[in-house]
Amino acid sequence: MSTPNLPKPSPKFLPSRQTLRKHKTSIRRALSRDKLLLWMVVVPMLFSMVYFVILAKDRYVSESLAVVKRADDSSAVNLTLSSLVGGGSATVKEDALLLQQYILSPDMFKKLDQKLDLKQAFAKSGLDLLQRLPQDAVFEDAYQYYLSKVSVLFDDKTGVLTIHTQGFGPTFARQFNQAVLTESEVFLNELSQNISRTQIKEAQQDVTRTYADLQAAERDLLQFQNKNRLIDPQIQIEATSKLVAELQAKKAQLEADRNNLRTYLNDGTPQIKAAQSAIDAIDAQIKKEESKLTSSDNKKLNEKMLQFTELKSRVAFAGDLYKLALTSLEKSRAEINRTSRVLAVVSQPTQADLAYYPRTLYSLATILLISLLLYGFAKVVVSIIRDHRI
């Protein structure tokens, strides 16, 4: 197939060699007259173009979205952005901010460096020395470099954490982001477990202490019962009081019979004497039983009753404290399960198809603008100085 004959551009639209020489000469003269323009605008732009066009290494960005939730949060089962609008409780926000600080902490950098060998990965920058992490870099320099390659943004309205990670390859950038999420989950689990262990330990100590107090109170009560051979002084007092009442009733009956006999018999008769003897025996028995309750010796039941009541109250009080400790332990376990922290990943780490950095046009335009502003300011200063000299 023959190629069509394209029309040649008219010579009048092409600059002549003489015109090009004139332009080059005028540019050289302008630069020679204005060395400030040369060093403040032209030279920085040339170096910038060489760096961004030739030397700069492509950097890829991976993005993920995550939110910190609690096990009792009903919205945790529906992890959509619409369900996250409103942010959540203040405690959840505090957990999210705490996680944000941890991701940017030296501890996270150490774990990621051990897991991904960040120094080796970021040393492969080619000719881009500005983005290279030396393998012999000290910890402080390596940590600052890490901070330049990871960012965490917290949305106060939705409670969502946006995590960006950079890498010289799209696969590593995604692996970097995934490792951040994994270590974040480990951090939240350890945080919940540490709090759980502390609360459970304190509650368990209370249970152990109150149970020991209960056992001591029960031992004192048992020793008192064995020493005095009494199961319950109250029962003994009631039995003795009942016996005294029965004896007094019987005594009253005998006295009535005796008085009836006196109506027709003398006091010296055998019947009267027998009735009186029975009354005296019952009266002696009544006094004996009453002495058990109010006698002045150490074996009186009223004092034993006071001692027994006090010991029994101690046992009941220790038992109540033990029950409260057990209830507190169960509540602590339930509260820990209810408030355990969960990292819900709303969006998995992305793998970029195109490099996000360096932003060549944007960077060159910014450098040019800054150079021109500095150049204009320097020109004004120079003009002012010259005017003052004149």
mmCIF file of C-alpha atoms in Angstrom:
data_model
loop_
_atom_site.group_PDB
_atom_site.id
_atom_site.type_symbol
_atom_site.label_atom_id
_atom_site.label_comp_id
_atom_site.label_asym_id
_atom_site.label_seq_id
_atom_site.Cartn_x
_atom_site.Cartn_y
_atom_site.Cartn_z
ATOM 1 C CA MET A 1 0.000 0.000 0.000
ATOM 2 C CA SER A 2 1.415 3.333 -1.005
ATOM 3 C CA THR A 3 1.589 6.023 1.577
ATOM 4 C CA PRO A 4 -0.283 9.225 0.802
ATOM 5 C CA ASN A 5 1.770 12.260 -0.013
ATOM 6 C CA LEU A 6 1.312 14.544 2.953
ATOM 7 C CA PRO A 7 1.614 18.250 2.292
ATOM 8 C CA LYS A 8 4.841 19.751 3.494
ATOM 9 C CA PRO A 9 4.530 22.641 5.913
ATOM 10 C CA SER A 10 4.952 25.992 4.353
ATOM 11 C CA PRO A 11 8.348 27.507 5.063
ATOM 12 C CA LYS A 12 6.766 30.718 6.163
ATOM 13 C CA PHE A 13 5.366 28.987 9.269
ATOM 14 C CA LEU A 14 8.770 27.593 10.335
ATOM 15 C CA PRO A 15 11.252 29.828 12.121
ATOM 16 C CA SER A 16 14.428 30.350 10.241
ATOM 17 C CA ARG A 17 17.833 29.536 11.633
ATOM 18 C CA GLN A 18 18.560 33.214 11.899
ATOM 19 C CA THR A 19 15.425 33.753 13.979
ATOM 20 C CA LEU A 20 16.388 30.897 16.319
ATOM 21 C CA ARG A 21 19.849 32.360 16.734
ATOM 22 C CA LYS A 22 18.304 35.714 17.601
ATOM 23 C CA HIS A 23 16.039 34.143 20.240
ATOM 24 C CA LYS A 24 18.922 32.230 21.791
ATOM 25 C CA THR A 25 21.048 35.310 21.807
ATOM 26 C CA SER A 26 18.307 37.395 23.416
ATOM 27 C CA ILE A 27 17.779 34.732 26.083
ATOM 28 C CA ARG A 28 21.507 34.575 26.825
ATOM 29 C CA ARG A 29 21.676 38.354 27.063
ATOM 30 C CA ALA A 30 18.641 38.451 29.383
ATOM 31 C CA LEU A 31 20.164 35.832 31.632
ATOM 32 C CA SER A 32 23.550 37.522 31.606
ATOM 33 C CA ARG A 33 21.942 40.832 32.522
ATOM 34 C CA ASP A 34 19.684 39.281 35.193
ATOM 35 C CA LYS A 35 21.756 36.709 37.068
ATOM 36 C CA LEU A 36 19.115 36.746 39.808
ATOM 37 C CA LEU A 37 16.605 35.199 37.404
ATOM 38 C CA LEU A 38 19.174 32.594 36.428
ATOM 39 C CA TRP A 39 19.966 31.405 39.938
ATOM 40 C CA MET A 40 16.543 31.795 41.517
ATOM 41 C CA VAL A 41 14.288 30.536 38.722
ATOM 42 C CA VAL A 42 16.101 28.879 35.832
ATOM 43 C CA VAL A 43 18.612 26.778 37.766
ATOM 44 C CA PRO A 44 16.086 25.459 40.355
ATOM 45 C CA MET A 45 13.663 24.586 37.564
ATOM 46 C CA LEU A 46 16.344 22.734 35.627
ATOM 47 C CA PHE A 47 17.346 20.708 38.660
ATOM 48 C CA SER A 48 13.686 20.045 39.478
ATOM 49 C CA MET A 49 12.956 18.860 35.958
ATOM 50 C CA VAL A 50 15.967 16.549 35.983
ATOM 51 C CA TYR A 51 14.861 15.087 39.333
ATOM 52 C CA PHE A 52 11.138 14.661 38.671
ATOM 53 C CA VAL A 53 11.457 13.523 35.042
ATOM 54 C CA ILE A 54 14.559 11.315 35.248
ATOM 55 C CA LEU A 55 15.538 10.473 38.834
ATOM 56 C CA ALA A 56 12.286 10.361 40.820
ATOM 57 C CA LYS A 57 11.090 6.853 41.671
ATOM 58 C CA ASP A 58 7.403 6.015 41.208
ATOM 59 C CA ARG A 59 5.559 5.507 44.507
ATOM 60 C CA TYR A 60 2.229 3.718 44.769
ATOM 61 C CA VAL A 61 -0.426 4.309 47.452
ATOM 62 C CA SER A 62 -2.746 1.738 49.045
ATOM 63 C CA GLU A 63 -5.839 2.851 50.963
ATOM 64 C CA SER A 64 -8.034 1.086 53.513
ATOM 65 C CA LEU A 65 -10.947 2.129 55.718
ATOM 66 C CA ALA A 66 -11.487 0.758 59.213
ATOM 67 C CA VAL A 67 -13.527 1.569 62.290
ATOM 68 C CA VAL A 68 -13.159 0.561 65.937
ATOM 69 C CA LYS A 69 -16.283 -1.084 67.331
ATOM 70 C CA ARG A 70 -17.354 -2.658 70.605
ATOM 71 C CA ALA A 71 -18.920 -6.089 70.933
ATOM 72 C CA ASP A 72 -22.120 -4.589 72.388
ATOM 73 C CA ASP A 73 -22.540 -2.162 69.496
ATOM 74 C CA SER A 74 -25.473 -3.402 67.444
ATOM 75 C CA SER A 75 -24.243 -1.529 64.392
ATOM 76 C CA ALA A 76 -21.115 -3.692 64.347
ATOM 77 C CA VAL A 77 -23.033 -6.332 62.425
ATOM 78 C CA ASN A 78 -23.798 -3.886 59.610
ATOM 79 C CA LEU A 79 -20.480 -2.424 58.589
ATOM 80 C CA THR A 80 -21.626 -0.023 55.890
ATOM 81 C CA LEU A 81 -20.763 3.623 55.662
ATOM 82 C CA SER A 82 -24.395 4.589 56.148
ATOM 83 C CA SER A 83 -24.500 2.726 59.466
ATOM 84 C CA LEU A 84 -21.367 4.521 60.598
ATOM 85 C CA VAL A 85 -22.715 8.054 60.141
ATOM 86 C CA GLY A 86 -22.876 9.707 63.541
ATOM 87 C CA GLY A 87 -19.532 8.431 64.761
ATOM 88 C CA GLY A 88 -20.544 6.424 67.824
ATOM 89 C CA SER A 89 -19.899 6.835 71.507
ATOM 90 C CA ALA A 90 -17.141 8.950 72.988
ATOM 91 C CA THR A 91 -15.386 5.805 74.227
ATOM 92 C CA VAL A 92 -15.236 4.350 70.719
ATOM 93 C CA LYS A 93 -13.802 7.631 69.409
ATOM 94 C CA GLU A 94 -11.169 7.530 72.132
ATOM 95 C CA ASP A 95 -10.275 3.981 71.081
ATOM 96 C CA ALA A 96 -10.012 5.085 67.438
ATOM 97 C CA LEU A 97 -7.779 8.028 68.332
ATOM 98 C CA LEU A 98 -5.668 5.743 70.508
ATOM 99 C CA LEU A 99 -5.291 3.342 67.586
ATOM 100 C CA GLN A 100 -4.337 6.253 65.319
ATOM 101 C CA GLN A 101 -1.534 7.215 67.689
ATOM 102 C CA TYR A 102 -0.382 3.601 67.928
ATOM 103 C CA ILE A 103 -0.135 3.224 64.148
ATOM 104 C CA LEU A 104 2.155 6.273 64.103
ATOM 105 C CA SER A 105 4.152 5.103 67.128
ATOM 106 C CA PRO A 106 7.691 3.672 67.231
ATOM 107 C CA ASP A 107 6.294 0.355 68.525
ATOM 108 C CA MET A 108 4.261 -0.131 65.352
ATOM 109 C CA PHE A 109 7.299 0.767 63.239
ATOM 110 C CA LYS A 110 9.408 -1.855 65.024
ATOM 111 C CA LYS A 111 6.827 -4.595 64.451
ATOM 112 C CA LEU A 112 6.344 -3.683 60.788
ATOM 113 C CA ASP A 113 10.099 -3.500 60.235
ATOM 114 C CA GLN A 114 10.491 -7.020 61.633
ATOM 115 C CA LYS A 115 7.579 -8.274 59.555
ATOM 116 C CA LEU A 116 8.232 -6.532 56.211
ATOM 117 C CA ASP A 117 11.910 -5.515 56.471
ATOM 118 C CA LEU A 118 11.088 -1.893 55.684
ATOM 119 C CA LYS A 119 14.725 -0.836 55.447
ATOM 120 C CA GLN A 120 15.361 -3.361 52.684
ATOM 121 C CA ALA A 121 12.123 -2.500 50.875
ATOM 122 C CA PHE A 122 12.650 1.260 50.901
ATOM 123 C CA ALA A 123 16.306 0.972 49.925
ATOM 124 C CA LYS A 124 15.266 -0.018 46.372
ATOM 125 C CA SER A 125 14.717 3.520 45.140
ATOM 126 C CA GLY A 126 16.958 3.369 42.073
ATOM 127 C CA LEU A 127 18.521 6.767 41.328
ATOM 128 C CA ASP A 128 16.102 8.576 43.641
ATOM 129 C CA LEU A 129 18.383 9.286 46.572
ATOM 130 C CA LEU A 130 15.842 11.602 48.212
ATOM 131 C CA GLN A 131 13.384 8.723 48.723
ATOM 132 C CA ARG A 132 15.950 6.105 49.690
ATOM 133 C CA LEU A 133 16.155 4.732 53.224
ATOM 134 C CA PRO A 134 19.762 3.735 53.970
ATOM 135 C CA GLN A 135 20.034 0.263 55.456
ATOM 136 C CA ASP A 136 22.480 1.596 58.063
ATOM 137 C CA ALA A 137 20.116 4.406 59.082
ATOM 138 C CA VAL A 138 19.772 4.954 62.831
ATOM 139 C CA PHE A 139 16.416 4.236 64.440
ATOM 140 C CA GLU A 140 15.332 7.861 64.689
ATOM 141 C CA ASP A 141 15.954 8.513 60.988
ATOM 142 C CA ALA A 142 14.249 5.268 59.966
ATOM 143 C CA TYR A 143 11.240 6.091 62.150
ATOM 144 C CA GLN A 144 10.886 9.569 60.617
ATOM 145 C CA TYR A 145 11.078 7.982 57.161
ATOM 146 C CA TYR A 146 8.307 5.561 58.192
ATOM 147 C CA LEU A 147 6.107 8.499 59.211
ATOM 148 C CA SER A 148 6.532 9.975 55.737
ATOM 149 C CA LYS A 149 5.230 6.760 54.137
ATOM 150 C CA VAL A 150 2.133 6.132 56.271
ATOM 151 C CA SER A 151 -0.748 8.402 57.202
ATOM 152 C CA VAL A 152 -3.871 7.867 59.308
ATOM 153 C CA LEU A 153 -6.845 10.231 59.102
ATOM 154 C CA PHE A 154 -9.734 10.078 61.586
ATOM 155 C CA ASP A 155 -13.186 11.280 60.565
ATOM 156 C CA ASP A 156 -14.826 12.621 63.708
ATOM 157 C CA LYS A 157 -18.313 12.452 62.174
ATOM 158 C CA THR A 158 -18.265 8.835 61.024
ATOM 159 C CA GLY A 159 -15.508 7.451 63.266
ATOM 160 C CA VAL A 160 -13.742 5.964 60.221
ATOM 161 C CA LEU A 161 -9.965 5.647 60.083
ATOM 162 C CA THR A 162 -8.470 6.131 56.606
ATOM 163 C CA ILE A 163 -5.044 4.486 56.328
ATOM 164 C CA HIS A 164 -2.655 5.310 53.459
ATOM 165 C CA THR A 165 0.623 3.502 52.873
ATOM 166 C CA GLN A 166 3.263 4.081 50.196
ATOM 167 C CA GLY A 167 5.597 1.713 48.415
ATOM 168 C CA PHE A 168 7.843 1.555 45.372
ATOM 169 C CA GLY A 169 5.544 -1.159 44.029
ATOM 170 C CA PRO A 170 1.752 -1.580 44.165
ATOM 171 C CA THR A 171 1.994 -5.043 45.739
ATOM 172 C CA PHE A 172 4.251 -3.901 48.557
ATOM 173 C CA ALA A 173 2.056 -0.849 49.236
ATOM 174 C CA ARG A 174 -0.937 -3.174 49.685
ATOM 175 C CA GLN A 175 1.060 -5.593 51.853
ATOM 176 C CA PHE A 176 2.240 -2.632 53.913
ATOM 177 C CA ASN A 177 -1.363 -1.522 54.474
ATOM 178 C CA GLN A 178 -2.540 -5.047 55.296
ATOM 179 C CA ALA A 179 0.246 -5.417 57.863
ATOM 180 C CA VAL A 180 -0.858 -2.168 59.509
ATOM 181 C CA LEU A 181 -4.417 -3.527 59.804
ATOM 182 C CA THR A 182 -3.211 -6.856 61.189
ATOM 183 C CA GLU A 183 -1.032 -5.252 63.855
ATOM 184 C CA SER A 184 -3.883 -2.868 64.708
ATOM 185 C CA GLU A 185 -6.166 -5.830 65.401
ATOM 186 C CA VAL A 186 -3.482 -7.391 67.593
ATOM 187 C CA PHE A 187 -3.100 -4.110 69.487
ATOM 188 C CA LEU A 188 -6.848 -3.834 70.160
ATOM 189 C CA ASN A 189 -7.024 -7.464 71.292
ATOM 190 C CA GLU A 190 -4.059 -7.016 73.641
ATOM 191 C CA LEU A 191 -5.556 -3.782 74.969
ATOM 192 C CA SER A 192 -8.852 -5.515 75.757
ATOM 193 C CA GLN A 193 -7.088 -8.522 77.267
ATOM 194 C CA ASN A 194 -4.854 -6.366 79.467
ATOM 195 C CA ILE A 195 -7.855 -4.507 80.833
ATOM 196 C CA SER A 196 -9.703 -7.820 81.213
ATOM 197 C CA ARG A 197 -6.848 -9.442 83.101
ATOM 198 C CA THR A 198 -6.611 -6.479 85.479
ATOM 199 C CA GLN A 199 -10.340 -6.394 86.210
ATOM 200 C CA ILE A 200 -10.645 -10.166 86.544
ATOM 201 C CA LYS A 201 -7.579 -10.281 88.809
ATOM 202 C CA GLU A 202 -8.996 -7.631 91.149
ATOM 203 C CA ALA A 203 -12.414 -9.300 91.227
ATOM 204 C CA GLN A 204 -10.846 -12.727 91.841
ATOM 205 C CA GLN A 205 -8.770 -11.298 94.700
ATOM 206 C CA ASP A 206 -11.955 -9.943 96.285
ATOM 207 C CA VAL A 207 -13.603 -13.357 95.963
ATOM 208 C CA THR A 208 -10.602 -15.101 97.557
ATOM 209 C CA ARG A 209 -10.410 -12.586 100.405
ATOM 210 C CA THR A 210 -14.133 -12.666 101.220
ATOM 211 C CA TYR A 211 -14.197 -16.468 101.056
ATOM 212 C CA ALA A 212 -11.315 -16.641 103.531
ATOM 213 C CA ASP A 213 -13.189 -14.262 105.873
ATOM 214 C CA LEU A 214 -16.304 -16.424 105.576
ATOM 215 C CA GLN A 215 -14.367 -19.565 106.422
ATOM 216 C CA ALA A 216 -12.764 -17.882 109.460
ATOM 217 C CA ALA A 217 -16.168 -16.733 110.743
ATOM 218 C CA GLU A 218 -17.629 -20.207 110.277
ATOM 219 C CA ARG A 219 -14.670 -21.779 112.150
ATOM 220 C CA ASP A 220 -15.204 -19.412 115.102
ATOM 221 C CA LEU A 221 -18.899 -20.306 115.225
ATOM 222 C CA LEU A 222 -18.151 -24.034 115.039
ATOM 223 C CA GLN A 223 -15.561 -23.777 117.825
ATOM 224 C CA PHE A 224 -18.082 -21.949 120.021
ATOM 225 C CA GLN A 225 -20.722 -24.647 119.429
ATOM 226 C CA ASN A 226 -18.271 -27.482 120.161
ATOM 227 C CA LYS A 227 -16.908 -25.775 123.270
ATOM 228 C CA ASN A 228 -20.341 -25.107 124.768
ATOM 229 C CA ARG A 229 -21.990 -28.238 123.327
ATOM 230 C CA LEU A 230 -24.751 -26.120 121.868
ATOM 231 C CA ILE A 231 -26.072 -26.082 118.380
ATOM 232 C CA ASP A 232 -28.120 -22.941 118.978
ATOM 233 C CA PRO A 233 -28.465 -21.219 122.390
ATOM 234 C CA GLN A 234 -31.724 -19.722 121.202
ATOM 235 C CA ILE A 235 -33.237 -23.181 120.918
ATOM 236 C CA GLN A 236 -31.915 -24.036 124.395
ATOM 237 C CA ILE A 237 -33.346 -20.856 125.872
ATOM 238 C CA GLU A 238 -36.714 -21.477 124.269
ATOM 239 C CA ALA A 239 -36.766 -25.077 125.524
ATOM 240 C CA THR A 240 -35.794 -23.999 129.056
ATOM 241 C CA SER A 241 -38.364 -21.199 129.073
ATOM 242 C CA LYS A 242 -41.040 -23.611 127.885
ATOM 243 C CA LEU A 243 -40.086 -26.116 130.611
ATOM 244 C CA VAL A 244 -40.198 -23.395 133.296
ATOM 245 C CA ALA A 245 -43.630 -22.323 132.074
ATOM 246 C CA GLU A 246 -44.891 -25.894 132.230
ATOM 247 C CA LEU A 247 -43.459 -26.359 135.738
ATOM 248 C CA GLN A 248 -45.029 -23.130 136.892
ATOM 249 C CA ALA A 249 -48.395 -24.252 135.516
ATOM 250 C CA LYS A 250 -48.059 -27.587 137.279
ATOM 251 C CA LYS A 251 -47.021 -25.820 140.486
ATOM 252 C CA ALA A 252 -50.096 -23.628 140.282
ATOM 253 C CA GLN A 253 -52.269 -26.713 139.854
ATOM 254 C CA LEU A 254 -50.645 -28.399 142.877
ATOM 255 C CA GLU A 255 -51.081 -25.280 144.968
ATOM 256 C CA ALA A 256 -54.744 -25.197 144.020
ATOM 257 C CA ASP A 257 -55.123 -28.865 145.052
ATOM 258 C CA ARG A 258 -53.315 -28.196 148.332
ATOM 259 C CA ASN A 259 -55.519 -25.265 149.161
ATOM 260 C CA ASN A 260 -58.539 -27.348 148.384
ATOM 261 C CA LEU A 261 -57.323 -30.016 150.845
ATOM 262 C CA ARG A 262 -56.818 -27.392 153.544
ATOM 263 C CA THR A 263 -60.485 -26.614 153.468
ATOM 264 C CA TYR A 264 -61.236 -29.845 155.240
ATOM 265 C CA LEU A 265 -57.812 -31.141 156.447
ATOM 266 C CA ASN A 266 -55.186 -29.875 158.849
ATOM 267 C CA ASP A 267 -51.690 -28.927 157.728
ATOM 268 C CA GLY A 268 -50.161 -31.856 159.609
ATOM 269 C CA THR A 269 -52.063 -34.484 157.723
ATOM 270 C CA PRO A 270 -50.167 -36.722 155.293
ATOM 271 C CA GLN A 271 -52.183 -35.476 152.339
ATOM 272 C CA ILE A 272 -51.271 -31.853 152.991
ATOM 273 C CA LYS A 273 -47.632 -32.739 153.603
ATOM 274 C CA ALA A 274 -47.450 -34.766 150.352
ATOM 275 C CA ALA A 275 -48.998 -31.914 148.394
ATOM 276 C CA GLN A 276 -46.561 -29.446 149.922
ATOM 277 C CA SER A 277 -43.600 -31.708 149.169
ATOM 278 C CA ALA A 278 -44.648 -31.924 145.534
ATOM 279 C CA ILE A 279 -44.955 -28.158 145.375
ATOM 280 C CA ASP A 280 -41.514 -27.671 146.918
ATOM 281 C CA ALA A 281 -39.940 -30.125 144.449
ATOM 282 C CA ILE A 282 -41.465 -28.360 141.483
ATOM 283 C CA ASP A 283 -40.418 -24.971 142.879
ATOM 284 C CA ALA A 284 -36.825 -26.218 143.251
ATOM 285 C CA GLN A 285 -36.872 -27.494 139.673
ATOM 286 C CA ILE A 286 -38.181 -24.137 138.463
ATOM 287 C CA LYS A 287 -35.387 -22.271 140.256
ATOM 288 C CA LYS A 288 -32.821 -24.674 138.810
ATOM 289 C CA GLU A 289 -34.050 -24.142 135.267
ATOM 290 C CA GLU A 290 -34.254 -20.366 135.737
ATOM 291 C CA SER A 291 -30.698 -20.298 137.071
ATOM 292 C CA LYS A 292 -29.521 -21.685 133.740
ATOM 293 C CA LEU A 293 -30.797 -18.491 132.140
ATOM 294 C CA THR A 294 -29.770 -15.867 134.677
ATOM 295 C CA SER A 295 -27.195 -17.427 137.000
ATOM 296 C CA SER A 296 -24.034 -15.458 137.757
ATOM 297 C CA ASP A 297 -21.619 -18.196 136.664
ATOM 298 C CA ASN A 298 -19.933 -18.340 133.278
ATOM 299 C CA LYS A 299 -22.361 -20.896 131.939
ATOM 300 C CA LYS A 300 -25.485 -18.779 131.801
ATOM 301 C CA LEU A 301 -27.364 -19.009 128.524
ATOM 302 C CA ASN A 302 -28.052 -15.318 128.021
ATOM 303 C CA GLU A 303 -24.346 -14.505 127.651
ATOM 304 C CA LYS A 304 -23.878 -17.508 125.367
ATOM 305 C CA MET A 305 -26.807 -16.282 123.373
ATOM 306 C CA LEU A 306 -25.154 -12.874 122.845
ATOM 307 C CA GLN A 307 -21.874 -14.480 121.828
ATOM 308 C CA PHE A 308 -23.637 -16.882 119.491
ATOM 309 C CA THR A 309 -25.673 -14.061 117.908
ATOM 310 C CA GLU A 310 -22.526 -12.033 117.257
ATOM 311 C CA LEU A 311 -20.708 -14.988 115.695
ATOM 312 C CA LYS A 312 -23.743 -15.847 113.618
ATOM 313 C CA SER A 313 -23.994 -12.230 112.417
ATOM 314 C CA ARG A 314 -20.342 -12.314 111.382
ATOM 315 C CA VAL A 315 -20.963 -15.456 109.357
ATOM 316 C CA ALA A 316 -23.988 -13.880 107.682
ATOM 317 C CA PHE A 317 -22.094 -10.655 106.929
ATOM 318 C CA ALA A 318 -19.101 -12.556 105.527
ATOM 319 C CA GLY A 319 -21.484 -14.643 103.437
ATOM 320 C CA ASP A 320 -23.110 -11.508 102.003
ATOM 321 C CA LEU A 321 -19.709 -10.048 101.124
ATOM 322 C CA TYR A 322 -18.728 -13.305 99.449
ATOM 323 C CA LYS A 323 -21.933 -13.287 97.392
ATOM 324 C CA LEU A 324 -21.292 -9.665 96.367
ATOM 325 C CA ALA A 325 -17.733 -10.556 95.327
ATOM 326 C CA LEU A 326 -18.994 -13.449 93.215
ATOM 327 C CA THR A 327 -21.611 -11.196 91.626
ATOM 328 C CA SER A 328 -18.968 -8.559 90.917
ATOM 329 C CA LEU A 329 -16.727 -11.177 89.309
ATOM 330 C CA GLU A 330 -19.498 -12.352 87.017
ATOM 331 C CA LYS A 331 -20.411 -8.772 86.121
ATOM 332 C CA SER A 332 -16.760 -8.034 85.310
ATOM 333 C CA ARG A 333 -16.605 -11.006 82.986
ATOM 334 C CA ALA A 334 -19.846 -10.020 81.292
ATOM 335 C CA GLU A 335 -18.710 -6.385 80.978
ATOM 336 C CA ILE A 336 -15.397 -7.436 79.471
ATOM 337 C CA ASN A 337 -17.136 -9.593 76.873
ATOM 338 C CA ARG A 338 -19.584 -6.773 76.170
ATOM 339 C CA THR A 339 -16.996 -4.018 75.773
ATOM 340 C CA SER A 340 -14.278 -5.943 73.922
ATOM 341 C CA ARG A 341 -12.838 -3.933 71.019
ATOM 342 C CA VAL A 342 -13.072 -5.033 67.407
ATOM 343 C CA LEU A 343 -11.395 -3.530 64.332
ATOM 344 C CA ALA A 344 -13.995 -3.629 61.567
ATOM 345 C CA VAL A 345 -12.454 -3.242 58.117
ATOM 346 C CA VAL A 346 -14.909 -1.296 55.958
ATOM 347 C CA SER A 347 -12.661 -1.323 52.875
ATOM 348 C CA GLN A 348 -9.787 -3.741 52.317
ATOM 349 C CA PRO A 349 -6.397 -2.354 51.200
ATOM 350 C CA THR A 350 -6.446 -1.380 47.555
ATOM 351 C CA GLN A 351 -3.773 -2.174 44.979
ATOM 352 C CA ALA A 352 -3.034 0.817 42.771
ATOM 353 C CA ASP A 353 -2.664 0.506 39.016
ATOM 354 C CA LEU A 354 -0.947 3.866 38.596
ATOM 355 C CA ALA A 355 1.709 5.593 40.639
ATOM 356 C CA TYR A 356 0.400 8.443 42.757
ATOM 357 C CA TYR A 357 3.842 9.964 43.425
ATOM 358 C CA PRO A 358 5.763 11.859 42.221
ATOM 359 C CA ARG A 359 3.162 14.387 41.071
ATOM 360 C CA THR A 360 5.455 15.830 38.417
ATOM 361 C CA LEU A 361 3.354 18.607 36.895
ATOM 362 C CA TYR A 362 1.982 19.720 40.246
ATOM 363 C CA SER A 363 5.433 19.730 41.836
ATOM 364 C CA LEU A 364 7.077 21.589 38.952
ATOM 365 C CA ALA A 365 4.297 24.168 38.885
ATOM 366 C CA THR A 366 4.607 24.671 42.632
ATOM 367 C CA ILE A 367 8.392 25.061 42.437
ATOM 368 C CA LEU A 368 8.050 27.512 39.548
ATOM 369 C CA LEU A 369 5.485 29.577 41.438
ATOM 370 C CA ILE A 370 7.596 29.674 44.583
ATOM 371 C CA SER A 371 10.725 30.535 42.581
ATOM 372 C CA LEU A 372 8.941 33.371 40.806
ATOM 373 C CA LEU A 373 7.594 34.730 44.070
ATOM 374 C CA LEU A 374 11.037 34.634 45.633
ATOM 375 C CA TYR A 375 12.525 36.163 42.520
ATOM 376 C CA GLY A 376 9.970 39.001 42.522
ATOM 377 C CA PHE A 377 10.575 39.655 46.202
ATOM 378 C CA ALA A 378 14.341 39.689 45.650
ATOM 379 C CA LYS A 379 13.937 42.102 42.717
ATOM 380 C CA VAL A 380 11.902 44.463 44.862
ATOM 381 C CA VAL A 381 14.516 44.354 47.620
ATOM 382 C CA VAL A 382 17.336 44.981 45.142
ATOM 383 C CA SER A 383 15.437 47.910 43.594
ATOM 384 C CA ILE A 384 14.843 49.461 47.006
ATOM 385 C CA ILE A 385 18.519 49.140 47.889
ATOM 386 C CA ARG A 386 19.568 50.749 44.576
ATOM 387 C CA ASP A 387 17.114 53.634 45.043
ATOM 388 C CA HIS A 388 18.500 54.327 48.487
ATOM 389 C CA ARG A 389 22.048 54.347 47.130
ATOM 390 C CA ILE A 390 21.114 57.000 44.570
#
